[in-house]
Amino acid sequence: MRAVVLGIGNTILTDEAAGVRAVEALEQRWKLPENVLAIDGGTSGMEMIEDLSNLDFLIVLDVVKTGAAPGTVVKIAGDEIPVFFRSKLSPHQIALPDVLASLELLDTMPKEIIVLGVELISLELGMEMTPTVAEKVPVLAAMAAAELAARGYVLEPLTAQAV
């Protein structure tokens, strides 16, 4: 049973950093088991194919644009995933659909994929997220930890916030 938590985004475009910061928060608050890999995917593309091949479970942490109120945390799973990849919900969603299409072509697609995201407010050039999105980063990390635990992955809390 192998899983990856993939935080994606561009850390110099304010709220676009949320996915990367959420995967960092996950690693700071929980010790992940050996069969779970946390990846700062940044704005990577095809170079992620090997890490994402033949997974049992893939969690993508990202900013999204679903039409919900800014700062809203969303979970996209199951039948909603194909819609997610047809509709451009993330500003850098060029690479991930291509990677997943390649995985499908190679018959190495993850068995289960969920996207945990937060509605963005700003994509201005800058290193600081808006306060509303920044306060959702630990929420995304906690949601990822809960999704892993629900599937039998054993995470060990490292901080009081993780308990």
XYZ file of C-alpha atoms in Angstrom:
163
model
C 0.000 0.000 0.000
C 1.799 3.110 -1.261
C 0.620 6.736 -1.166
C 1.871 10.148 -2.194
C 0.798 13.532 -0.888
C 1.660 15.998 -3.626
C 1.683 19.721 -2.880
C 1.751 21.759 -6.049
C 1.960 25.446 -6.788
C 4.216 28.379 -7.470
C 5.600 29.882 -4.268
C 6.204 33.315 -5.802
C 2.553 33.862 -6.771
C 0.992 34.592 -3.357
C -1.869 32.096 -2.837
C -0.464 29.679 -5.425
C 1.912 28.529 -2.680
C -0.872 26.941 -0.600
C -0.372 23.379 -1.882
C 3.380 23.453 -1.337
C 2.979 25.027 2.112
C 0.322 22.448 3.043
C 2.610 19.517 2.261
C 5.322 21.229 4.352
C 2.839 21.613 7.230
C 1.917 17.936 6.927
C 5.561 16.908 7.293
C 6.088 19.292 10.214
C 3.092 18.004 12.173
C 3.090 14.286 11.426
C 5.731 11.615 10.940
C 4.627 9.837 7.817
C 4.997 6.063 7.507
C 7.580 4.736 5.062
C 4.907 3.894 2.503
C 3.741 7.523 2.284
C 5.834 10.031 0.370
C 5.274 13.772 0.698
C 6.374 15.660 -2.417
C 6.816 19.371 -2.942
C 5.838 19.248 -6.582
C 6.145 22.990 -7.093
C 5.330 23.524 -10.745
C 6.842 20.208 -11.863
C 5.405 18.112 -14.646
C 6.535 14.939 -16.340
C 9.447 14.480 -13.942
C 6.861 13.308 -11.375
C 5.759 10.280 -13.416
C 7.990 7.781 -11.609
C 6.907 8.957 -8.139
C 3.225 8.881 -9.102
C 3.219 5.527 -10.897
C 1.366 2.522 -9.474
C 0.167 4.284 -6.322
C -2.666 3.052 -4.204
C -3.581 6.584 -3.164
C -2.670 10.072 -4.403
C -3.624 13.245 -2.555
C -3.096 16.477 -4.481
C -2.930 19.653 -2.380
C -3.476 22.790 -4.429
C -5.354 26.029 -4.854
C -8.545 25.687 -6.843
C -11.070 27.837 -8.629
C -14.469 26.150 -8.350
C -16.605 29.241 -7.921
C -16.907 28.848 -4.151
C -16.127 31.759 -1.837
C -12.442 32.709 -1.518
C -10.767 30.693 1.221
C -13.258 27.832 0.975
C -11.627 24.447 1.406
C -12.835 21.817 -1.059
C -12.395 18.097 -1.551
C -12.693 16.711 -5.047
C -12.886 12.941 -5.316
C -14.349 10.015 -7.181
C -16.446 10.906 -10.209
C -15.647 14.614 -9.731
C -11.981 14.022 -10.597
C -12.479 13.739 -14.390
C -14.425 17.004 -14.265
C -11.587 18.550 -12.292
C -9.163 17.733 -15.033
C -11.451 18.911 -17.850
C -12.126 22.221 -16.131
C -9.106 24.297 -15.344
C -9.424 24.803 -11.612
C -5.813 25.555 -10.860
C -3.650 28.204 -12.510
C -0.817 25.720 -13.153
C -2.984 22.795 -14.097
C -1.162 22.381 -17.376
C 1.346 19.857 -16.038
C -0.699 17.611 -13.740
C -3.347 16.529 -16.292
C -0.551 15.733 -18.720
C 1.193 13.650 -16.067
C -2.009 11.804 -15.189
C -2.818 11.215 -18.858
C 0.645 9.729 -19.286
C 0.151 7.504 -16.231
C -3.124 6.276 -17.703
C -1.441 5.581 -21.032
C 1.293 3.644 -19.223
C -1.393 1.803 -17.211
C 0.204 3.026 -13.984
C -2.553 5.412 -12.854
C -3.023 5.736 -9.053
C -5.914 3.580 -7.853
C -7.476 6.502 -5.976
C -6.981 10.252 -6.341
C -8.390 13.082 -4.278
C -7.742 16.795 -4.566
C -7.812 18.912 -1.432
C -7.779 22.577 -2.309
C -8.511 26.063 -1.175
C -10.195 28.739 -3.247
C -7.578 31.291 -4.088
C -7.851 35.042 -3.654
C -4.713 36.381 -5.302
C -2.153 35.321 -7.875
C -0.158 38.518 -7.586
C 3.603 38.267 -7.607
C 4.699 37.876 -3.987
C 6.012 35.444 -1.408
C 3.204 35.889 1.169
C -0.191 34.248 0.823
C -3.297 36.250 1.655
C -4.234 35.766 5.347
C -7.474 33.953 4.450
C -5.689 31.345 2.319
C -2.685 31.096 4.670
C -4.939 30.144 7.579
C -6.292 27.235 5.498
C -2.844 25.651 5.024
C -2.975 23.747 8.360
C -6.554 22.754 7.539
C -5.411 21.188 4.255
C -2.574 19.380 6.069
C -4.997 18.030 8.683
C -7.429 16.931 5.979
C -4.621 15.078 4.173
C -3.608 13.370 7.431
C -7.225 12.365 8.075
C -7.617 10.968 4.547
C -4.459 8.883 4.995
C -5.548 7.639 8.429
C -8.985 6.706 7.071
C -7.251 4.385 4.598
C -5.097 2.692 7.231
C -1.890 4.685 6.934
C -0.468 5.228 10.436
C 0.723 8.788 11.030
C 2.492 9.785 14.220
C 1.765 13.294 15.549
C 4.899 15.417 15.975
C 3.211 18.520 17.388
C 0.291 19.321 19.646
C -1.587 20.768 16.618
C -1.500 17.346 14.952
C -3.299 15.582 17.790
